[in-house]
Short mmCIF file of C-alpha atoms and ligand atoms in Angstrom, two decimals:
data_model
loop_
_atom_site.label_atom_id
_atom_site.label_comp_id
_atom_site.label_asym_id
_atom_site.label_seq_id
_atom_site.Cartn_x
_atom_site.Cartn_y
_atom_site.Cartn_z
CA UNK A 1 157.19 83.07 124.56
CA UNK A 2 159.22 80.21 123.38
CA UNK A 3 156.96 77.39 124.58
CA UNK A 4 153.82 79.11 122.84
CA UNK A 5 155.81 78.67 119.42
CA UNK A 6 156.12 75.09 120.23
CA UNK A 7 152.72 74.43 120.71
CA UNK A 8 151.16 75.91 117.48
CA UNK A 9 153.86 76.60 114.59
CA UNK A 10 154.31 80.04 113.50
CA UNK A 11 152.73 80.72 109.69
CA UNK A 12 154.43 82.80 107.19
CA UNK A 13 151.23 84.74 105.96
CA UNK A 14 147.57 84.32 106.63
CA UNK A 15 145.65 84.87 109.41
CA UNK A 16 145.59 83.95 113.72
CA UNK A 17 142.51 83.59 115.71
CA UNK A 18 143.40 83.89 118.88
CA UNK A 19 141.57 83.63 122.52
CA UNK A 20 138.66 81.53 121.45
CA UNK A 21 137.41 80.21 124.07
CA UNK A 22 138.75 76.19 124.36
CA UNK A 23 134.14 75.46 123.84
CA UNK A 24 134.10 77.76 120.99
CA UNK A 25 136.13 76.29 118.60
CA UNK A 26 134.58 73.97 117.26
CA UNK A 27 132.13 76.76 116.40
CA UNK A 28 134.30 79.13 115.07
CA UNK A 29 135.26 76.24 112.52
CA UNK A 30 131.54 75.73 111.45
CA UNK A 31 130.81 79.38 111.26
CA UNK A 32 133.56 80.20 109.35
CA UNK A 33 133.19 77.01 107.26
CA UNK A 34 136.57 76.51 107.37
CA UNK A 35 136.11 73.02 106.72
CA UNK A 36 135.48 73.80 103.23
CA UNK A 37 138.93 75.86 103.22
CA UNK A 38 142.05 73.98 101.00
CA UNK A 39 145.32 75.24 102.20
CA UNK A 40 146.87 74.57 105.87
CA UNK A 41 145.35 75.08 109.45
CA UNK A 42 146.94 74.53 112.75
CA UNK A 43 144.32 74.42 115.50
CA UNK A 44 145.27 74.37 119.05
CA UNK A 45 142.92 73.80 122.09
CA UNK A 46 142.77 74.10 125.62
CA UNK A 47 146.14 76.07 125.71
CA UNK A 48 146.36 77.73 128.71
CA UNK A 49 145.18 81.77 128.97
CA UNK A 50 145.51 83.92 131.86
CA UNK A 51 141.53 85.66 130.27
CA UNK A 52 140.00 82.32 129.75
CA UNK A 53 141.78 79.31 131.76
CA UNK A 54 141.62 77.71 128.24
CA UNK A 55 142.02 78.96 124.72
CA UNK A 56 141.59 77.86 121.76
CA UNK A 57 143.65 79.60 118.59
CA UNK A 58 143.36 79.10 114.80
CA UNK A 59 146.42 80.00 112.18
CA UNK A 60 145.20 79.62 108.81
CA UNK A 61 147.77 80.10 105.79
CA UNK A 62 147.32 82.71 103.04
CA UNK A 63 143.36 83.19 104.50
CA UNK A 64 142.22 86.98 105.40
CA UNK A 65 138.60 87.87 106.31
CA UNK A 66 136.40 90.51 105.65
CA UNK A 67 135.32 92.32 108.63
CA UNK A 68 131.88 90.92 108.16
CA UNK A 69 132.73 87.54 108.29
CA UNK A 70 134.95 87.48 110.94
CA UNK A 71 132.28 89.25 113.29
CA UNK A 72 129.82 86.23 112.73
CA UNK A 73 131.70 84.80 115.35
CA UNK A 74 131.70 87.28 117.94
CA UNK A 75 128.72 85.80 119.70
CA UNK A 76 130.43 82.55 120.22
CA UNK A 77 133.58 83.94 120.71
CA UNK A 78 133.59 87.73 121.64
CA UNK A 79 136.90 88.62 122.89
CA UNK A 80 138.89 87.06 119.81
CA UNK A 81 141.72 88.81 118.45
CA UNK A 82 142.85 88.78 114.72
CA UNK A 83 146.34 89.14 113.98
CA UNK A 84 147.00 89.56 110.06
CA UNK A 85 150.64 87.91 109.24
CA UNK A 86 152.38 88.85 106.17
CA UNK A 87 156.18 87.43 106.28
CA UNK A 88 156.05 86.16 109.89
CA UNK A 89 155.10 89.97 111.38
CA UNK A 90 151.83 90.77 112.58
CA UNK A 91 150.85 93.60 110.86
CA UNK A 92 147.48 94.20 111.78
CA UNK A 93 145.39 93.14 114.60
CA UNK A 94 141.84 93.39 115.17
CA UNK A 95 139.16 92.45 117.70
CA UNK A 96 135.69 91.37 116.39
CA UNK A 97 132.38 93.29 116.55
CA UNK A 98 128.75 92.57 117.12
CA UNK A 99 127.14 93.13 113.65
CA UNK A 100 124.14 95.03 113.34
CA UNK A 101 122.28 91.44 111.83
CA UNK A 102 123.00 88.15 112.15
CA UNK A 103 122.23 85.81 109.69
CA UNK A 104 122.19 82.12 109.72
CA UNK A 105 124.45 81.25 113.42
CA UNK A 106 121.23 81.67 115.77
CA UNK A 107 118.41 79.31 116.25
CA UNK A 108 115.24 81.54 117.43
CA UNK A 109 114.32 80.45 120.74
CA UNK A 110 110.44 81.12 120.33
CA UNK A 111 109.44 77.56 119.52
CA UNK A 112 106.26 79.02 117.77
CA UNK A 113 108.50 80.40 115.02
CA UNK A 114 108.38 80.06 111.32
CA UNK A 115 111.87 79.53 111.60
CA UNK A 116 111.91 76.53 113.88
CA UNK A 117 109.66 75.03 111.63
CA UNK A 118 110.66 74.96 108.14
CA UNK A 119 113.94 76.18 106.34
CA UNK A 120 113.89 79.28 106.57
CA UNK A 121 117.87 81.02 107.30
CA UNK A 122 117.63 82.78 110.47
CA UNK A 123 118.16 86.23 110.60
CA UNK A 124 118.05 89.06 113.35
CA UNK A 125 118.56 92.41 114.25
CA UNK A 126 120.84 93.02 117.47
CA UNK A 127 118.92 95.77 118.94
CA UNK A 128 121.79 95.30 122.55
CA UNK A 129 125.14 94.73 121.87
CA UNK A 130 126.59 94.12 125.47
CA UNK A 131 123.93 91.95 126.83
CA UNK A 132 123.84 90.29 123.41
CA UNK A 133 120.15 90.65 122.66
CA UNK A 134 118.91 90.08 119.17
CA UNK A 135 114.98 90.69 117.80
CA UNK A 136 113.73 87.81 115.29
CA UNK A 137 113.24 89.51 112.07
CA UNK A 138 110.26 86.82 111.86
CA UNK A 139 108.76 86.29 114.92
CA UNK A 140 109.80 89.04 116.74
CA UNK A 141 110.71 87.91 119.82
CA UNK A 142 113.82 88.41 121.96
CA UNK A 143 116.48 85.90 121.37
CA UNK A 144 119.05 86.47 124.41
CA UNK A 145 123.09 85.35 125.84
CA UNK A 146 121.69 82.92 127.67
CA UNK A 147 118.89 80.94 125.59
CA UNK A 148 121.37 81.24 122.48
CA UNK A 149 121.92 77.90 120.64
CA UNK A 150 124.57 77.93 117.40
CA UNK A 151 123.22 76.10 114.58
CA UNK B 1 101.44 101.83 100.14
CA UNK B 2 101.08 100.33 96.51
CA UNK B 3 102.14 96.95 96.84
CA UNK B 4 103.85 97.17 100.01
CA UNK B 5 102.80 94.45 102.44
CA UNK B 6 101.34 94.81 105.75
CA UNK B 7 102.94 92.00 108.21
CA UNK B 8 103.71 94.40 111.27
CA UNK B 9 101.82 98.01 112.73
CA UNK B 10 105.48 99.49 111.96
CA UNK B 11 105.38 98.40 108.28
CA UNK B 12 103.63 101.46 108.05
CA UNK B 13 104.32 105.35 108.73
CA UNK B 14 102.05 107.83 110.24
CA UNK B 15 101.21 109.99 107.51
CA UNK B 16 99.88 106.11 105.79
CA UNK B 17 97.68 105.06 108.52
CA UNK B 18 96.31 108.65 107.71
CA UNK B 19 95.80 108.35 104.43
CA UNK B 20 94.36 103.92 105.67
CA UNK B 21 91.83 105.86 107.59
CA UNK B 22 90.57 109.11 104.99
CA UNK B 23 90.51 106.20 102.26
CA UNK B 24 87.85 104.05 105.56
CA UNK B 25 85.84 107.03 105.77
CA UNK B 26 85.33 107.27 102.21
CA UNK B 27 84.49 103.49 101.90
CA UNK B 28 82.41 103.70 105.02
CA UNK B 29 79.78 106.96 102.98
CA UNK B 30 79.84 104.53 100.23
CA UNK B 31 80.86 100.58 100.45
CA UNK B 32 80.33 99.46 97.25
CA UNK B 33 82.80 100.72 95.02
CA UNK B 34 83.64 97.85 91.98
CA UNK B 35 87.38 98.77 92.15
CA UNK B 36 88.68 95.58 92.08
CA UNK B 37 85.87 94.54 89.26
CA UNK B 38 86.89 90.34 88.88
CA UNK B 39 90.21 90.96 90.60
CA UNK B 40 91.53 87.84 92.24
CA UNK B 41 92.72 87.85 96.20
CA UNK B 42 93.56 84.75 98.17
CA UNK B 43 92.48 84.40 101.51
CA UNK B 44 94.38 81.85 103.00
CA UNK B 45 93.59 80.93 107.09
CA UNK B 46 95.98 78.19 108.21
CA UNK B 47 94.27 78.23 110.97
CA UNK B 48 90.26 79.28 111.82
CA UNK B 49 89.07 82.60 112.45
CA UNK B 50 85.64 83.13 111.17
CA UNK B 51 85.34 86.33 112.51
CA UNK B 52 88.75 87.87 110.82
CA UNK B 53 87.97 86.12 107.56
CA UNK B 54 84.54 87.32 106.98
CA UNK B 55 85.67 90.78 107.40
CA UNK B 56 88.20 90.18 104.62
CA UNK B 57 85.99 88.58 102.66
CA UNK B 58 82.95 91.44 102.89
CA UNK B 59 85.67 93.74 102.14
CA UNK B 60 86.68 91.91 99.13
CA UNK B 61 82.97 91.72 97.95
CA UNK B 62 81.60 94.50 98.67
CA UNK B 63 85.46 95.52 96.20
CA UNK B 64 83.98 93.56 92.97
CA UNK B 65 86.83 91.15 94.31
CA UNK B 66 86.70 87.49 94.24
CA UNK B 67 87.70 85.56 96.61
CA UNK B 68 89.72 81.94 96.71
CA UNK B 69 91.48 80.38 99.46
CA UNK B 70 91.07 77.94 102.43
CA UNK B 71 89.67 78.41 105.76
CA UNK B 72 91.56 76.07 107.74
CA UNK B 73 95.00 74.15 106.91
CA UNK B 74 93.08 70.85 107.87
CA UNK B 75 90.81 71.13 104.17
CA UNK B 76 93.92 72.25 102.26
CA UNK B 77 97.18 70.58 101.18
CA UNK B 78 99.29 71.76 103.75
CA UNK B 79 97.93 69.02 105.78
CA UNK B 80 99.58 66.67 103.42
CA UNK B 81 102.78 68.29 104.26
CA UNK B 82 103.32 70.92 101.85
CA UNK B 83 105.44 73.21 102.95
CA UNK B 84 104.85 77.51 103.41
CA UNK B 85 107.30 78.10 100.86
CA UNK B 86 105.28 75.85 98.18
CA UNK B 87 102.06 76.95 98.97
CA UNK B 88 102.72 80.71 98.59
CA UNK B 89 104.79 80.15 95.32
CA UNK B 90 101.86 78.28 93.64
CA UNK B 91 99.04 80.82 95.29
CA UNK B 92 101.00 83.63 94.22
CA UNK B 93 100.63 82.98 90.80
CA UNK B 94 96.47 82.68 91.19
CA UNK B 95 96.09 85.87 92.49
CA UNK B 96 97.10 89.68 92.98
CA UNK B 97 96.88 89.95 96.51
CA UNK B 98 97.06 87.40 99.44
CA UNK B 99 95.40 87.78 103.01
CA UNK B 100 97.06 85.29 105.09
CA UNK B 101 96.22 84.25 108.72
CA UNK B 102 98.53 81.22 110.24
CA UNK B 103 99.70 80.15 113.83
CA UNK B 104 103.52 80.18 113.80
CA UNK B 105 105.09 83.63 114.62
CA UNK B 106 107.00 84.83 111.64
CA UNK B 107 105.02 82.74 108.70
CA UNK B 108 103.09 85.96 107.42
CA UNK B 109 106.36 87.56 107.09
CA UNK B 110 108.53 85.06 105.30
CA UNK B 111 105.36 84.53 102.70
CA UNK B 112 105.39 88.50 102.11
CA UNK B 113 109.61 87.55 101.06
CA UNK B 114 108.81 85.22 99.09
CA UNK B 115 105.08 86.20 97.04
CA UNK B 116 105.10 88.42 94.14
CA UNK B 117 102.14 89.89 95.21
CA UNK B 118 101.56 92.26 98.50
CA UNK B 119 100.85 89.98 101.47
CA UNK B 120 98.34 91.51 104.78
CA UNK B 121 98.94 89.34 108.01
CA UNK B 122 95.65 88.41 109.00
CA UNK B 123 97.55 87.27 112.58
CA UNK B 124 100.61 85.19 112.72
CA UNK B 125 100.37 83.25 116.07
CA UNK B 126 100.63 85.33 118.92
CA UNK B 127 103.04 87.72 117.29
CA UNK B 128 101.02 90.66 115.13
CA UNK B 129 97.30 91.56 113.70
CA UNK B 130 97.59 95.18 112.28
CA UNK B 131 94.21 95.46 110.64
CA UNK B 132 93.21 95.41 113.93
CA UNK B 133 95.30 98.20 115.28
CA UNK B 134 94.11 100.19 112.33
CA UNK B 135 90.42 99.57 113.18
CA UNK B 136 90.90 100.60 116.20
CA UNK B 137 92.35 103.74 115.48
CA UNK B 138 90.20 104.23 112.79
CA UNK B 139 87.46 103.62 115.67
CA UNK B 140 89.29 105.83 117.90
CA UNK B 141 89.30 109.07 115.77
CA UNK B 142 85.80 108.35 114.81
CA UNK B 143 84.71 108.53 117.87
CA UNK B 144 87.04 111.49 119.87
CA UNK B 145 87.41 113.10 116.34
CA UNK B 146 91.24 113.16 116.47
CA UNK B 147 94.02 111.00 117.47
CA UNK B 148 96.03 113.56 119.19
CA UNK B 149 96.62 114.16 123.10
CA UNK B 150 94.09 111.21 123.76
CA UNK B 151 93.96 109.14 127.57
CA UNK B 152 94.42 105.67 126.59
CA UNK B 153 93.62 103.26 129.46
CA UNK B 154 94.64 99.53 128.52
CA UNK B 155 92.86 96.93 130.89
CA UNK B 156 93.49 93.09 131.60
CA UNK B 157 96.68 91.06 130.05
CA UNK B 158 99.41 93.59 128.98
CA UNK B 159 101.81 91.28 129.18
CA UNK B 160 100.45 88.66 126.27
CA UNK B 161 98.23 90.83 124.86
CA UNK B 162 99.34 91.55 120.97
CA UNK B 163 96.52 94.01 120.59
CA UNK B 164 97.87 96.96 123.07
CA UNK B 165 100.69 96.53 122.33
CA UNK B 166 100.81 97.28 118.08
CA UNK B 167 98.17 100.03 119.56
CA UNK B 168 100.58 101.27 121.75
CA UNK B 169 103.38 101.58 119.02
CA UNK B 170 100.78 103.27 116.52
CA UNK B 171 99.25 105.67 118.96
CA UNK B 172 102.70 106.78 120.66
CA UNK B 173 102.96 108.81 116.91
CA UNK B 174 100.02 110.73 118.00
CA UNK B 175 100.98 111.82 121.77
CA UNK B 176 98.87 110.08 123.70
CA UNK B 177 99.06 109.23 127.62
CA UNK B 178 98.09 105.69 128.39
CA UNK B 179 97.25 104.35 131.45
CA UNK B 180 98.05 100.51 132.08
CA UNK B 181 95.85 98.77 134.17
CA UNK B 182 96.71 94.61 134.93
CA UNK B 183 97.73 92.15 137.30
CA UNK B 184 101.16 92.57 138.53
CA UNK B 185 101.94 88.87 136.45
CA UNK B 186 100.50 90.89 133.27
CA UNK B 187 102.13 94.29 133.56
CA UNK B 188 102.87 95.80 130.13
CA UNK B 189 106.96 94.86 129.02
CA UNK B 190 109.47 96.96 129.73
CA UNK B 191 110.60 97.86 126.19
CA UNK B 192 107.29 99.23 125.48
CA UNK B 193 107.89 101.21 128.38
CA UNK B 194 111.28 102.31 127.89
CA UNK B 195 110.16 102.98 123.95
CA UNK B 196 107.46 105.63 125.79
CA UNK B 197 109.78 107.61 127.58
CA UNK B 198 112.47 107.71 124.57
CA UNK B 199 109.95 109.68 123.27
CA UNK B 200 108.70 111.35 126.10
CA UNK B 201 105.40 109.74 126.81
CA UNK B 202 103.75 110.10 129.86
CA UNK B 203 102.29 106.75 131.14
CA UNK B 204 100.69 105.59 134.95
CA UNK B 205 100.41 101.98 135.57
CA UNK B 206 97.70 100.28 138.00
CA UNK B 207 96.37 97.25 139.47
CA UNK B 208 93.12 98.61 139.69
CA UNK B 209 90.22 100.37 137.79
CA UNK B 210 88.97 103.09 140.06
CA UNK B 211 89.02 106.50 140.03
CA UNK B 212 91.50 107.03 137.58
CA UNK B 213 88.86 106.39 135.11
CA UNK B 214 87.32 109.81 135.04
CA UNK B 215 89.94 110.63 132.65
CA UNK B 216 89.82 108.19 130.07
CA UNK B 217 88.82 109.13 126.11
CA UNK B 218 89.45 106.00 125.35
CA UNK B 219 89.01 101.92 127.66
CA UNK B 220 90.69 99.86 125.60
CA UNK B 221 89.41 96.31 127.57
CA UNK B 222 91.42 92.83 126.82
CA UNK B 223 90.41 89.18 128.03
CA UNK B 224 92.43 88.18 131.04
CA UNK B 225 93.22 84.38 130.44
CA UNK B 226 93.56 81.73 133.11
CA UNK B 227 96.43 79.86 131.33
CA UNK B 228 98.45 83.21 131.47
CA UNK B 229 98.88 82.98 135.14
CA UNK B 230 101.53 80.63 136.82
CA UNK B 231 99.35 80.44 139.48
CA UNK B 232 96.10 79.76 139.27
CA UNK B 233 94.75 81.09 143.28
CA UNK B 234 96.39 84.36 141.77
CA UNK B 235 94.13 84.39 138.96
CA UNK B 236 91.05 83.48 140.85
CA UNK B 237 92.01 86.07 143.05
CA UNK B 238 91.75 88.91 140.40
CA UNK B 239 90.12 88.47 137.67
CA UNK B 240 87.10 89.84 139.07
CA UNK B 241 89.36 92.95 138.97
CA UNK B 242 88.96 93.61 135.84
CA UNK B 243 85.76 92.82 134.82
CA UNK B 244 84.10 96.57 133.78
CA UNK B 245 80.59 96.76 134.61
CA UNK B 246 78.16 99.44 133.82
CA UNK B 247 77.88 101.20 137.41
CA UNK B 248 81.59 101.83 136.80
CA UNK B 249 80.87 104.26 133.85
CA UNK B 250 79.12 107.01 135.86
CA UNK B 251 81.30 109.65 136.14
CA UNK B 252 83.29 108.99 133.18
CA UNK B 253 83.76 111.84 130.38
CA UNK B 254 81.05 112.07 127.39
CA UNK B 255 82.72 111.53 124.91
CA UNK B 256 84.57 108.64 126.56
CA UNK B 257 84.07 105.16 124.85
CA UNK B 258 84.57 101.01 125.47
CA UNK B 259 86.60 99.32 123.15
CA UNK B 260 87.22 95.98 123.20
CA UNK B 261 88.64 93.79 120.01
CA UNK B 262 86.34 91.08 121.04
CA UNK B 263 85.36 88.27 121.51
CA UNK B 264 85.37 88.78 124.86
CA UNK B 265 84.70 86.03 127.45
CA UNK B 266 83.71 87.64 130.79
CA UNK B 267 85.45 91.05 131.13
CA UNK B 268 82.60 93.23 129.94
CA UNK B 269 79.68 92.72 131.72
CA UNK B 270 76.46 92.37 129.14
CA UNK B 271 74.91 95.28 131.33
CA UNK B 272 77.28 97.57 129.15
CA UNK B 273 76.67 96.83 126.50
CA UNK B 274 73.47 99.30 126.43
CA UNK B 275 75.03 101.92 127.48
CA UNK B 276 75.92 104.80 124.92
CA UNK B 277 79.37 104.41 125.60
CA UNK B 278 80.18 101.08 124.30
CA UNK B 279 81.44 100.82 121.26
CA UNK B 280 82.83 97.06 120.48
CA UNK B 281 80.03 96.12 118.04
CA UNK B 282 80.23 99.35 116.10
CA UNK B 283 84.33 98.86 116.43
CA UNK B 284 83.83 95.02 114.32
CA UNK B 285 81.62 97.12 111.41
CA UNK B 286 84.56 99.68 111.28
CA UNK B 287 86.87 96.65 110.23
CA UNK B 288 85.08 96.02 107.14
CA UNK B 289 85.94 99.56 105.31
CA UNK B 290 89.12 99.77 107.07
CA UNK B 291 90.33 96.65 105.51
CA UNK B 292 88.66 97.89 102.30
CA UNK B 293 91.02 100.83 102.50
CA UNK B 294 93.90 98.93 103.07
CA UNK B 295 93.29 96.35 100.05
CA UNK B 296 92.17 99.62 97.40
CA UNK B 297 95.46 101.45 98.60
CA UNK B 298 97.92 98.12 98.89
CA UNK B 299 96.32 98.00 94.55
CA UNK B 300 97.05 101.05 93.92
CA UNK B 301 92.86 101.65 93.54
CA UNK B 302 92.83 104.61 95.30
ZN1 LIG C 401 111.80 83.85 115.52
#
């Protein structure tokens, strides 16, 4: 316990993302524009994790998320946890969920689609949450795990 | 249906493709109605089909419509780069309905977000063409006299084939059994499948035309393309397969009848095309009032 305080200091309130995996985070950061974001953020990366060999974690001061927004990263980084901090305690945690649409994270892998070929947001409907498997709202077609690119 | 747009089979419920086809038979006793009397609609093809676009167009005429539009993207300004998004804004504006045919999947459906005025896919790539699926029911009930408890068979690529399968979501509201016949390589998807028996379809697949036959209402026949197969021996060796000829008809039920949603290449031998029981070129006139119906009722003109 001690020597995961040293790595990543401890915030007073805000909000942890923990167990992203160490390829995701860099994702995580661009989904949830966090770039744009003003007040402190302690990233850590490739910290060890018995789930994921390595994990990536994000403490973010005086942030909280909306359910919806934080679930726009479960397909790059499903088995996050939240923990909500309010005085140093955790007093909430929470894992993400697959939303019912997804809008603007997925390029559509049909190469004959509108979408791939002028700017048009992406959007679609996840019609299979555990095998990740999400239906075009334009084209149609079946976007799945493994031929899913971030944009 | 008044200005709703028509991008996908499933844009539209049951008890509307009823009313599509009443307001087809009506046109169909009498074409020339003046209902749209000067009324503007664009017809825009981004890419060629002459055969798609005169329909629209006769339908339009024989409205009191007039039409404006391009017929391919080379003769308009999208060649100089315009984008989708520009070109429906500005068309928009010029008319009160827009028929749209274009080859990326998806493009018919982002125009219908962003027009002001109801938008019919006229096909977007490979993806949808549901005038067509309403023709053909619209053929099919003309010719059995219902839609209900029908034998569907579906011949040739199931796989590709955009045709079954927007007729396969639009007559699983009516109960019918379908019968798949293709090349292993062209099998009809599994979610179509597994959307059957949700509902508690019955359905028989087959690599062959044969027998089975004797039970069809309706042969729904579909071109089986070379480039579809990953290997070509495999295509030579079975594409004679499912080529119908006329001998094959004997035995099959009166009222049974050939559709096909043309053109076709090689799969219906000419020697059918005599017989009673095929009904492609009849299927292409249906198109015209169908589409009528769809336009009048997308107006609110009917
Ligand atoms: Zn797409």
């Amino acid at each position: 316990m001690k020597n995961n305080k040293l790595e990543v200091s401890a915030i007073k309130d805000g909000t942890v993302i923990d167990h992203i995996p160490a390829d995701s985070l860099f994702k995580v950061v661009s989904i949830l524009r966090l770039d744009h974001l003003q007040g402190m953020i302690t990233f850590g990366t490739n910290l060890p994790s018995k789930k994921h060999g390595k994990k990536g974690i994000i403490k973010l001061s005086d942030v909280y998320f909306q359910d919806k927004d934080i679930n726009r990263i479960s397909l790059v980084a499903p088995e996050a946890k939240l923990n909500v901090i309010r005085d140093y305690q955790v007093v909430e945690k929470k894992d993400v969920e697959v939303p019912d649409d997804i809008y603007s994270i997925v390029k559509c892998d049909n190469p004959s689609c509108i979408t791939n070929h002028e700017a048009v947001p992406t959007r679609f409907l996840v019609i299979n949450r555990k095998k990740l498997k999400l239906r075009c709202h334009y084209c149609e077609k079946i976007t799945d795990k493994e031929h899913m690119v971030i944009l | 249906m008044k200005n709703k747009s028509l991008v996908t089979i499933t844009d539209f419920s049951k008890e509307e493709y009823l009313r599509i086809l009443e307001v087809a038979a009506e046109f169909e006793a009498n074409s020339y109605q003046n209902l749209l009397n000067g009324q503007v609609v664009g017809v825009l093809f981004f890419e060629p089909s002459t055969r798609t676009r005169l329909s629209f167009e006769s339908a339009i005429n024989r409205l009191g419509g007039r039409v404006i539009g391009f017929t391919d993207s080379a003769t308009s300004s999208v060649t100089k780069g315009e984008t989708l998004n520009d070109t429906i804004r500005v068309v928009t504006n010029y008319c009160e309905l827009i028929v749209m045919r274009h080859p990326l999947e998806g493009s018919v459906r982002y125009a219908s977000e962003i027009a002001n005025v109801p938008v019919i896919n006229a096909g977007d790539g490979s993806n949808q063409h549901p005038t067509q699926t309403l023709l053909d029911l619209y053929s099919i009930q003309k010719t059995q006299g219902k839609l209900n408890d029908l034998n569907i068979f579906l011949v040739g690529d199931l796989k590709y084939g955009r045709t079954v399968h927007s007729l396969l979501m639009a007559l699983s509201e009516f109960n019918a059994t379908f019968y798949f016949i293709s090349p292993d390589e062209l099998r009809m998807p599994d979610e179509y499948k597994m959307y059957l028996e949700e509902l508690g379809l019955k359905y028989y697949e087959s690599t062959e035309l044969d027998d089975n036959m004797k039970n069809a209402d309706i042969i729904y026949m579909t071109r089986v393309q070379k480039e579809r197969f990953s290997d070509p021996i495999e295509y030579e060796r079975t594409k004679n397969a499912y080529v119908l000829k006329n001998h094959m008809l004997e035995g099959t039920r009166d009222n049974m009848r050939v559709l096909h949603p043309l053109p076709r290449v090689n799969e219906i031998h000419t020697s059918v095309d005599s017989n009673p029981k095929a009904y492609y070129f009849q299927q292409t006139e249906n198109g015209v009032y169908v589409r009528q119906a769809i336009i009048a009722l997308m107006l609110g003109l009917k």
